[in-house]
Tab-separated table of C-alpha atoms and ligand atoms in Angstrom:
chain	number	residue	atom	x	y	z
A	1	MET	CA	74.844	92.464	68.249
A	2	ILE	CA	77.361	95.080	69.087
A	3	ASP	CA	77.751	95.989	72.817
A	4	PHE	CA	78.042	99.478	72.619
A	5	GLN	CA	77.878	99.587	76.400
A	6	GLU	CA	80.879	97.515	76.942
A	7	LEU	CA	82.870	99.208	74.161
A	8	ALA	CA	82.141	102.695	75.568
A	9	GLU	CA	83.479	101.180	79.084
A	10	LYS	CA	86.759	99.958	77.276
A	11	TYR	CA	87.774	102.576	74.932
A	12	LYS	CA	85.518	105.524	75.976
A	13	THR	CA	83.708	107.894	73.957
A	14	PRO	CA	83.206	109.572	71.717
A	15	LEU	CA	83.966	106.331	69.738
A	16	TYR	CA	83.682	105.151	66.100
A	17	VAL	CA	82.838	101.362	65.905
A	18	TYR	CA	83.046	99.531	62.614
A	19	ASP	CA	81.332	96.364	61.857
A	20	PHE	CA	84.304	94.183	59.611
A	21	GLU	CA	81.957	91.477	59.260
A	22	TYR	CA	79.265	93.656	57.489
A	23	MET	CA	81.755	95.171	55.473
A	24	LYS	CA	83.008	91.693	54.197
A	25	GLN	CA	79.860	90.952	53.488
A	26	GLN	CA	78.852	93.963	51.452
A	27	TYR	CA	82.062	93.616	49.349
A	28	GLN	CA	81.048	89.835	48.720
A	29	MET	CA	77.774	91.146	47.331
A	30	LEU	CA	78.912	93.548	44.931
A	31	LYS	CA	81.535	91.468	43.784
A	32	SER	CA	79.034	88.399	43.195
A	33	ALA	CA	77.048	90.744	41.245
A	34	PHE	CA	79.687	91.310	38.579
A	35	LYS	CA	80.460	87.733	38.467
A	36	ALA	CA	79.545	87.538	34.526
A	37	ARG	CA	82.973	89.283	33.988
A	38	LYS	CA	86.400	90.047	35.479
A	39	SER	CA	85.962	92.628	37.674
A	40	LEU	CA	87.953	94.952	40.215
A	41	LEU	CA	86.243	96.516	43.253
A	42	ALA	CA	88.685	99.398	43.853
A	43	TYR	CA	87.797	100.795	47.549
A	44	ALA	CA	87.366	104.495	47.422
A	45	VAL	CA	89.841	105.061	50.199
A	46	LYS	CA	88.352	108.637	50.901
A	47	ALA	CA	85.359	107.316	52.470
A	48	ASN	CA	87.147	105.525	55.636
A	49	SER	CA	90.592	105.766	54.981
A	50	ASN	CA	91.853	103.927	58.198
A	51	LEU	CA	94.615	101.374	57.525
A	52	SER	CA	92.719	98.286	59.060
A	53	VAL	CA	89.742	99.021	57.271
A	54	ILE	CA	91.634	99.195	53.812
A	55	GLN	CA	93.583	95.822	54.826
A	56	GLN	CA	90.210	94.229	55.441
A	57	PHE	CA	89.485	94.873	51.661
A	58	ALA	CA	92.711	93.908	50.773
A	59	SER	CA	92.451	90.694	52.130
A	60	LEU	CA	89.096	90.216	50.395
A	61	GLY	CA	91.532	90.908	47.131
A	62	GLY	CA	90.040	94.153	46.487
A	63	GLY	CA	91.991	97.177	44.608
A	64	ALA	CA	91.981	101.052	46.117
A	65	ASP	CA	90.871	104.081	44.165
A	66	CYS	CA	93.016	107.048	45.838
A	67	VAL	CA	92.986	110.668	45.425
A	68	SER	CA	96.054	111.915	46.627
A	69	ILE	CA	99.569	110.218	47.001
A	70	GLY	CA	98.650	110.101	50.692
A	71	GLU	CA	95.788	107.607	49.793
A	72	VAL	CA	98.263	105.651	47.550
A	73	ARG	CA	100.833	105.049	50.350
A	74	ARG	CA	97.936	104.290	52.933
A	75	ALA	CA	96.820	101.311	50.347
A	76	LEU	CA	100.247	100.117	49.784
A	77	LEU	CA	100.747	100.172	53.833
A	78	ALA	CA	97.716	98.472	54.267
A	79	GLY	CA	98.575	95.595	51.696
A	80	ILE	CA	96.815	96.334	48.358
A	81	GLU	CA	98.674	95.189	45.294
A	82	PRO	CA	100.283	98.256	43.441
A	83	TYR	CA	98.373	96.630	40.120
A	84	LYS	CA	95.200	97.170	41.887
A	85	ILE	CA	95.475	100.753	42.526
A	86	ILE	CA	93.952	103.756	40.777
A	87	PHE	CA	95.190	107.237	41.105
A	88	SER	CA	92.403	110.251	40.303
A	89	GLY	CA	91.675	113.649	41.483
A	90	VAL	CA	91.339	116.829	39.826
A	91	GLY	CA	94.734	118.301	40.717
A	92	LYS	CA	97.551	115.814	41.092
A	93	GLN	CA	100.944	117.473	41.456
A	94	ASP	CA	104.583	116.574	40.278
A	95	ASP	CA	105.747	115.020	42.771
A	96	GLU	CA	102.524	112.772	43.370
A	97	ILE	CA	102.392	111.505	39.729
A	98	THR	CA	106.447	110.816	39.780
A	99	GLU	CA	105.463	108.718	42.708
A	100	ALA	CA	102.748	107.086	41.545
A	101	ILE	CA	104.951	106.186	38.124
A	102	SER	CA	107.656	104.826	40.189
A	103	SER	CA	104.946	102.883	42.501
A	104	ASP	CA	103.990	100.888	39.322
A	105	ILE	CA	100.043	100.933	40.116
A	106	LEU	CA	97.321	99.857	37.933
A	107	TYR	CA	96.979	103.430	35.836
A	108	ILE	CA	96.361	107.398	36.578
A	109	ASN	CA	93.252	108.610	36.013
A	110	ALA	CA	93.721	111.815	34.119
A	111	GLU	CA	91.467	114.705	34.708
A	112	SER	CA	92.319	117.223	32.003
A	113	MET	CA	94.331	117.521	28.857
A	114	ALA	CA	97.055	119.848	30.770
A	115	GLU	CA	97.395	117.276	33.486
A	116	LEU	CA	97.947	114.206	30.812
A	117	GLU	CA	100.400	116.340	29.166
A	118	ARG	CA	102.051	116.765	32.533
A	119	ILE	CA	101.917	113.351	33.258
A	120	GLU	CA	103.529	112.356	29.783
A	121	LEU	CA	106.340	114.835	30.729
A	122	LEU	CA	107.071	113.516	33.676
A	123	ALA	CA	106.876	109.851	32.398
A	124	ARG	CA	109.495	111.053	29.810
A	125	ASN	CA	112.097	112.744	32.075
A	126	MET	CA	111.761	109.406	34.368
A	127	ASN	CA	111.603	107.421	31.166
A	128	LYS	CA	109.262	105.129	32.350
A	129	PRO	CA	106.004	104.495	30.619
A	130	CYS	CA	102.692	105.052	32.431
A	131	ARG	CA	99.377	103.620	32.454
A	132	ILE	CA	96.366	106.064	32.288
A	133	SER	CA	92.929	106.105	32.008
A	134	VAL	CA	90.702	109.629	31.035
A	135	ARG	CA	87.728	110.535	33.363
A	136	VAL	CA	84.940	111.349	31.133
A	137	ASN	CA	82.370	113.458	32.113
A	138	PRO	CA	78.999	112.406	30.717
A	139	ASN	CA	77.222	115.397	31.273
A	140	ILE	CA	74.173	113.504	33.188
A	141	ASP	CA	72.249	114.730	36.218
A	142	PRO	CA	72.681	112.263	38.896
A	143	LYS	CA	69.901	113.298	41.062
A	144	THR	CA	71.705	113.489	44.051
A	145	HIS	CA	72.728	116.334	46.579
A	146	PRO	CA	74.480	119.196	44.357
A	147	TYR	CA	77.709	118.755	46.658
A	148	ILE	CA	78.136	115.154	45.973
A	149	SER	CA	77.185	115.376	41.979
A	150	THR	CA	80.092	115.437	39.844
A	151	GLY	CA	78.789	114.270	36.169
A	152	LEU	CA	77.492	117.378	35.011
A	153	SER	CA	79.276	119.841	32.556
A	154	ALA	CA	79.207	122.236	35.437
A	155	ASN	CA	81.162	120.311	37.663
A	156	LYS	CA	84.893	120.649	37.898
A	157	PHE	CA	85.400	116.758	37.565
A	158	GLY	CA	86.333	115.136	34.185
A	159	VAL	CA	86.482	116.100	30.469
A	160	ASP	CA	83.771	116.185	27.633
A	161	ILE	CA	84.039	113.345	25.259
A	162	ASN	CA	85.569	115.026	22.482
A	163	THR	CA	88.414	116.380	24.720
A	164	ALA	CA	88.572	112.681	25.967
A	165	LYS	CA	88.916	111.596	22.310
A	166	ARG	CA	91.798	114.251	21.774
A	167	MET	CA	93.347	112.895	25.160
A	168	TYR	CA	93.433	109.356	23.689
A	169	ILE	CA	95.021	109.926	20.596
A	170	PHE	CA	97.690	112.053	22.262
A	171	ALA	CA	97.917	109.114	24.442
A	172	LYS	CA	98.639	106.857	21.732
A	173	ASN	CA	101.010	108.828	19.928
A	174	SER	CA	103.435	109.280	23.151
A	175	SER	CA	105.584	106.345	23.638
A	176	TYR	CA	105.380	107.293	27.219
A	177	LEU	CA	101.633	107.014	27.891
A	178	GLU	CA	99.618	103.604	27.575
A	179	PRO	CA	96.416	104.089	27.451
A	180	VAL	CA	94.418	101.207	29.255
A	181	GLY	CA	91.156	102.486	31.031
A	182	ILE	CA	88.421	104.777	30.810
A	183	HIS	CA	86.554	105.959	33.920
A	184	PHE	CA	83.281	108.088	34.706
A	185	HIS	CA	81.857	108.641	38.261
A	186	ILE	CA	78.834	110.688	38.110
A	187	GLY	CA	78.137	111.416	41.786
A	188	SER	CA	77.814	109.824	45.151
A	189	GLN	CA	74.796	108.380	47.242
A	190	LEU	CA	72.801	107.441	44.006
A	191	THR	CA	69.772	105.960	44.308
A	192	ASP	CA	68.348	106.240	40.753
A	193	LEU	CA	69.273	103.820	38.312
A	194	GLU	CA	68.566	105.490	35.042
A	195	PRO	CA	71.782	107.952	35.132
A	196	ILE	CA	74.030	105.326	35.660
A	197	THR	CA	72.742	103.178	32.739
A	198	GLU	CA	72.558	106.434	30.844
A	199	ALA	CA	76.434	107.245	31.596
A	200	ALA	CA	77.459	103.822	31.216
A	201	ILE	CA	76.235	103.636	27.639
A	202	ILE	CA	77.505	106.813	26.656
A	203	VAL	CA	80.931	105.780	27.893
A	204	ALA	CA	80.698	102.466	26.567
A	205	ASP	CA	80.133	104.218	23.093
A	206	LEU	CA	83.272	105.919	23.431
A	207	VAL	CA	85.318	103.051	23.846
A	208	ARG	CA	83.944	101.165	20.951
A	209	SER	CA	84.779	104.637	18.939
A	210	LEU	CA	88.266	104.586	20.369
A	211	HIS	CA	88.629	100.629	19.249
A	212	VAL	CA	87.730	101.568	15.648
A	213	ILE	CA	91.082	104.208	15.645
A	214	ASP	CA	93.132	101.397	17.410
A	215	ILE	CA	92.796	102.560	21.133
A	216	ASP	CA	92.253	99.318	22.692
A	217	ILE	CA	90.359	100.246	26.317
A	218	LYS	CA	90.911	97.405	28.747
A	219	PHE	CA	89.390	98.952	32.014
A	220	PHE	CA	85.863	100.039	32.158
A	221	ASP	CA	85.592	102.143	35.582
A	222	ALA	CA	82.132	102.965	36.455
A	223	GLY	CA	83.257	104.977	39.912
A	224	GLY	CA	81.618	104.632	42.957
A	225	GLY	CA	78.315	106.201	43.827
A	226	LEU	CA	76.257	103.380	44.898
A	227	GLY	CA	73.771	104.668	47.461
A	228	VAL	CA	72.769	103.322	50.890
A	229	VAL	CA	69.906	103.638	53.233
A	230	TYR	CA	70.390	106.322	56.040
A	231	ASP	CA	66.614	106.722	56.198
A	232	GLN	CA	64.084	105.280	54.449
A	233	GLU	CA	65.810	105.590	50.639
A	234	ASN	CA	64.710	103.168	48.017
A	235	THR	CA	68.311	102.179	47.031
A	236	ILE	CA	69.580	100.388	44.020
A	237	SER	CA	70.331	96.870	44.380
A	238	PRO	CA	74.190	95.725	43.652
A	239	HIS	CA	72.502	93.294	40.989
A	240	ASP	CA	70.802	95.884	39.187
A	241	TYR	CA	73.373	98.138	39.348
A	242	ALA	CA	75.703	95.609	37.821
A	243	GLN	CA	73.192	94.739	35.457
A	244	ALA	CA	73.045	98.553	34.053
A	245	VAL	CA	76.966	98.770	33.942
A	246	LEU	CA	77.310	95.244	32.099
A	247	SER	CA	74.448	95.556	29.670
A	248	ALA	CA	76.044	98.453	28.319
A	249	LEU	CA	79.284	96.497	27.579
A	250	LYS	CA	77.951	93.892	25.238
A	251	GLY	CA	80.637	92.978	22.770
A	252	LEU	CA	83.317	94.797	24.599
A	253	ASP	CA	86.075	92.762	26.066
A	254	VAL	CA	86.974	94.739	29.154
A	255	THR	CA	87.591	94.163	32.691
A	256	VAL	CA	84.869	96.240	34.750
A	257	VAL	CA	86.455	98.430	37.633
A	258	CYS	CA	84.054	99.995	40.399
A	259	GLU	CA	84.784	102.347	42.887
A	260	PRO	CA	82.627	102.056	45.987
A	261	GLY	CA	83.357	103.824	49.143
A	262	ARG	CA	79.859	104.306	50.862
A	263	PHE	CA	78.368	101.083	49.890
A	264	LEU	CA	81.134	99.266	51.932
A	265	THR	CA	81.710	101.090	55.068
A	266	ALA	CA	78.518	103.594	55.647
A	267	ASN	CA	76.250	100.949	57.438
A	268	ALA	CA	79.091	99.318	59.061
A	269	GLY	CA	80.021	102.068	60.998
A	270	TYR	CA	78.372	103.829	64.350
A	271	PHE	CA	79.366	106.770	66.293
A	272	VAL	CA	78.784	106.146	69.898
A	273	THR	CA	78.649	109.195	71.980
A	274	LYS	CA	77.393	110.335	75.833
A	275	VAL	CA	74.760	112.398	77.129
A	276	LEU	CA	76.659	115.127	78.800
A	277	TYR	CA	73.290	117.543	79.626
A	278	GLU	CA	69.569	118.006	78.441
A	279	LYS	CA	68.276	121.327	78.704
A	280	VAL	CA	64.876	122.937	77.396
A	281	ASN	CA	65.171	126.624	75.729
A	282	GLU	CA	61.539	127.974	75.632
A	283	GLN	CA	60.081	124.920	74.241
A	284	LYS	CA	62.893	123.432	72.637
A	285	ARG	CA	64.684	120.180	73.821
A	286	PHE	CA	68.410	119.791	73.752
A	287	ILE	CA	70.757	116.449	74.247
A	288	ILE	CA	74.151	117.870	74.907
A	289	VAL	CA	76.572	114.942	73.986
A	290	ASP	CA	80.557	114.582	73.837
A	291	GLY	CA	80.647	113.948	70.001
A	292	ALA	CA	80.227	116.995	67.939
A	293	MET	CA	80.468	118.007	64.362
A	294	ASN	CA	84.030	118.010	64.346
A	295	ASP	CA	83.695	114.200	64.934
A	296	LEU	CA	80.613	113.848	62.240
A	297	LEU	CA	80.440	116.703	60.045
A	298	ARG	CA	77.791	115.367	57.309
A	299	PRO	CA	74.504	116.504	59.315
A	300	SER	CA	76.382	119.928	59.611
A	301	LEU	CA	77.446	120.069	56.129
A	302	TYR	CA	74.848	118.371	54.229
A	303	GLY	CA	72.072	118.785	56.431
A	304	ALA	CA	72.325	114.792	56.224
A	305	PHE	CA	70.316	112.625	58.280
A	306	HIS	CA	71.788	109.760	60.253
A	307	MET	CA	69.318	107.422	62.693
A	308	VAL	CA	69.945	107.969	66.426
A	309	SER	CA	69.409	105.333	68.885
A	310	THR	CA	69.619	105.274	72.513
A	311	VAL	CA	71.220	102.650	74.851
A	312	GLY	CA	68.668	101.671	77.219
A	313	GLY	CA	66.109	104.378	78.182
A	314	LYS	CA	62.633	104.204	78.948
A	315	GLY	CA	59.737	106.580	78.953
A	316	GLU	CA	57.661	108.649	76.739
A	317	LYS	CA	59.561	109.829	73.677
A	318	SER	CA	59.790	113.596	73.000
A	319	ARG	CA	61.398	115.918	69.885
A	320	ALA	CA	64.947	116.832	70.482
A	321	ASP	CA	67.795	118.102	68.758
A	322	VAL	CA	71.410	116.402	69.598
A	323	VAL	CA	74.302	118.779	69.697
A	324	GLY	CA	77.792	118.728	70.613
A	325	PRO	CA	79.996	121.095	72.687
A	326	VAL	CA	81.555	123.049	69.682
A	327	CYS	CA	80.802	126.940	69.625
A	328	GLU	CA	78.513	127.098	66.226
A	329	SER	CA	74.727	126.888	65.920
A	330	GLY	CA	75.471	124.481	63.024
A	331	ASP	CA	76.829	121.658	65.579
A	332	PHE	CA	74.355	119.046	65.578
A	333	LEU	CA	74.474	115.455	64.741
A	334	ALA	CA	70.371	115.210	64.913
A	335	LYS	CA	67.652	117.602	64.723
A	336	ASP	CA	63.989	116.508	65.723
A	337	CYS	CA	64.801	113.288	66.979
A	338	MET	CA	62.147	111.237	69.111
A	339	LEU	CA	64.142	110.457	72.175
A	340	PRO	CA	63.076	108.780	75.599
A	341	PRO	CA	64.263	110.848	78.937
A	342	LEU	CA	68.014	110.451	78.965
A	343	LYS	CA	70.095	110.247	82.043
A	344	HIS	CA	73.695	111.676	82.181
A	345	ASN	CA	76.565	109.371	80.646
A	346	GLN	CA	73.500	107.265	78.757
A	347	LEU	CA	74.721	106.388	75.220
A	348	LEU	CA	73.713	107.547	71.811
A	349	VAL	CA	74.560	105.426	68.838
A	350	ILE	CA	74.582	107.683	65.821
A	351	HIS	CA	73.999	104.887	62.504
A	352	SER	CA	75.572	104.759	59.198
A	353	ALA	CA	78.680	106.981	60.162
A	354	GLY	CA	81.148	104.623	58.589
A	355	ALA	CA	81.685	106.309	55.426
A	356	TYR	CA	82.656	109.985	55.135
A	357	GLY	CA	82.580	110.079	59.260
A	358	PHE	CA	85.914	110.060	60.860
A	359	GLY	CA	87.756	111.332	57.687
A	360	MET	CA	86.196	114.375	57.525
A	361	GLY	CA	86.433	115.287	60.808
A	362	SER	CA	88.888	117.706	62.278
A	363	ASN	CA	90.784	119.206	65.610
A	364	TYR	CA	88.202	122.260	65.700
A	365	ASN	CA	87.821	123.626	69.071
A	366	THR	CA	91.145	121.956	70.211
A	367	ARG	CA	89.397	118.619	70.235
A	368	PRO	CA	91.134	115.585	69.961
A	369	ARG	CA	89.871	112.854	67.120
A	370	SER	CA	87.915	109.866	68.637
A	371	ALA	CA	89.437	106.594	68.916
A	372	GLU	CA	88.157	103.818	66.363
A	373	VAL	CA	87.485	100.345	66.912
A	374	ALA	CA	86.919	97.089	64.834
A	375	VAL	CA	84.302	94.534	65.572
A	376	GLN	CA	83.807	91.095	64.070
A	377	GLY	CA	82.071	88.775	65.752
A	378	ASP	CA	82.791	88.378	69.203
A	379	VAL	CA	85.950	90.321	69.359
A	380	ASN	CA	86.838	94.074	69.286
A	381	TRP	CA	90.277	95.906	68.768
A	382	LEU	CA	91.536	99.087	68.701
A	383	ILE	CA	92.113	100.506	64.876
A	384	ARG	CA	93.120	103.754	65.674
A	385	ARG	CA	93.871	105.411	69.239
A	386	ARG	CA	92.006	108.409	70.506
A	387	GLU	CA	94.213	111.560	69.912
A	388	THR	CA	95.535	113.553	73.041
A	389	PHE	CA	96.078	117.178	73.389
A	390	GLU	CA	99.951	116.645	73.185
A	391	ASP	CA	99.126	115.125	69.666
A	392	LEU	CA	97.101	118.383	68.711
A	393	ILE	CA	100.186	120.699	69.727
A	394	VAL	CA	103.228	118.877	68.566
A	395	LEU	CA	103.721	120.526	65.285
A	396	GLU	CA	103.288	124.036	66.875
A	397	LYS	CA	104.902	123.836	70.284
A	398	ASP	CA	108.351	124.200	69.334
A	399	TYR	CA	107.892	127.217	67.475
A	400	LEU	CA	106.971	129.347	70.494
A	401	ARG	CA	109.051	132.426	70.861
A	402	SER	CA	110.637	132.467	74.001
B	501	LIG	N1	85.021	107.375	42.649
B	501	LIG	C1	85.116	108.789	42.726
B	501	LIG	C2	86.075	109.366	41.475
B	501	LIG	C3	84.558	109.818	43.682
B	501	LIG	O1	85.117	111.133	43.346
B	501	LIG	C4	83.893	109.196	44.617
B	501	LIG	C5	83.562	110.093	45.481
B	501	LIG	C6	83.873	107.691	44.694
B	501	LIG	C7	84.318	106.905	43.900
B	501	LIG	C8	83.480	106.890	45.956
B	501	LIG	O2	81.827	107.320	45.870
B	501	LIG	P1	81.030	106.323	46.910
B	501	LIG	O3	80.906	105.140	46.415
B	501	LIG	O4	81.331	106.770	48.427
B	501	LIG	O5	79.486	107.503	46.616
B	501	LIG	N2	81.639	113.488	51.721
B	501	LIG	C9	80.105	113.217	51.098
B	501	LIG	C10	80.796	112.355	49.825
B	501	LIG	C11	81.727	112.831	48.762
B	501	LIG	C12	81.860	111.873	47.682
B	501	LIG	C13	83.232	112.157	46.866
B	501	LIG	N3	83.544	111.046	45.676
B	501	LIG	C14	79.172	112.478	51.856
B	501	LIG	O6	79.590	112.694	52.983
B	501	LIG	O7	78.278	112.158	51.584
């Protein structure tokens, strides 16, 4: 049990707390689900890019799925071996591509023909061949929130099967491109196995047809997307997920890659905030806390549900909205939540905040971002200090006109 009271006294609030033991268990559970094959779990750094979090997965043997050169640098700094790093993203810039090539990462995941041609040109200029994969968009409805579905042809990600084939042929014909991987990622927070199964079959068939024309794919990358429980969702078990991918691969000699983000970190994380005030407008009860949408954007952006619990607190519960101090009506952490009477300074814990929490935060309303803390068994330690006002103005203050 994490002692949130003690952590809040030691590190102040608002505060992100991550259970490193839980992350390790999730990693090992997924890794062992793939044990029938060679596999690489490339942690999707965007889910929680704190260096110490990445380091935790590095120490377990994990790789990294990165979507900017900044994420690649973070992964390297945190100790992920270059040959376990994948660089994806729909719009890679020249300097990002050249840096990725010189860093000798596992492969660059190309998201369009134009991008592949650019990678070829840059590799040629550097006189250094580049390993690539192609992101295939299998045009499958992942049945998740529209903002986080990516595998339909209406989405900006990847290319259709025919374009993918042309890209592989282009790569094969260039001495500066080495096509080693194939990739798809149909969406995030997936709770239905069928779309993953379908996508894996479509993409595995493409691997077979590439084999016929002498293009040998070594890495079959099924992306991320495994859903987690925020409320009462029926999620996919790691075993069933792995089986869905593995059974599509019969007869193929490939290493399976997957890019879990949320599955590894979401339920390892808690956002701890304290009650400032309580007020009732007409009939509506509001709990005003020191955390806000700039700290945890998911409720405001997606209407996402995050469970709220109280530290202490007895008495009859009633419905309340948990809101922050930011000047937006959309600034809430929870709506219509059953809460007991609360005192000034009492703590609320927002659950499932370890993925897409801190990373999507901002300094809106000139609010310094929270500290981040790791917990493992009985020990806890700071992994990012709280920002100060000085941190927020440091890039501007020298430009004031005298
Ligand atoms: N691989 C690729 C290519 C991705 O685009 C993503 C997530 C992942 C892996 C990791 O997906 P995960 O295993 O975490 O589902 N901000 C949204 C989620 C955006 C996901 C973007 N891509 C949220 O808070 O729900």
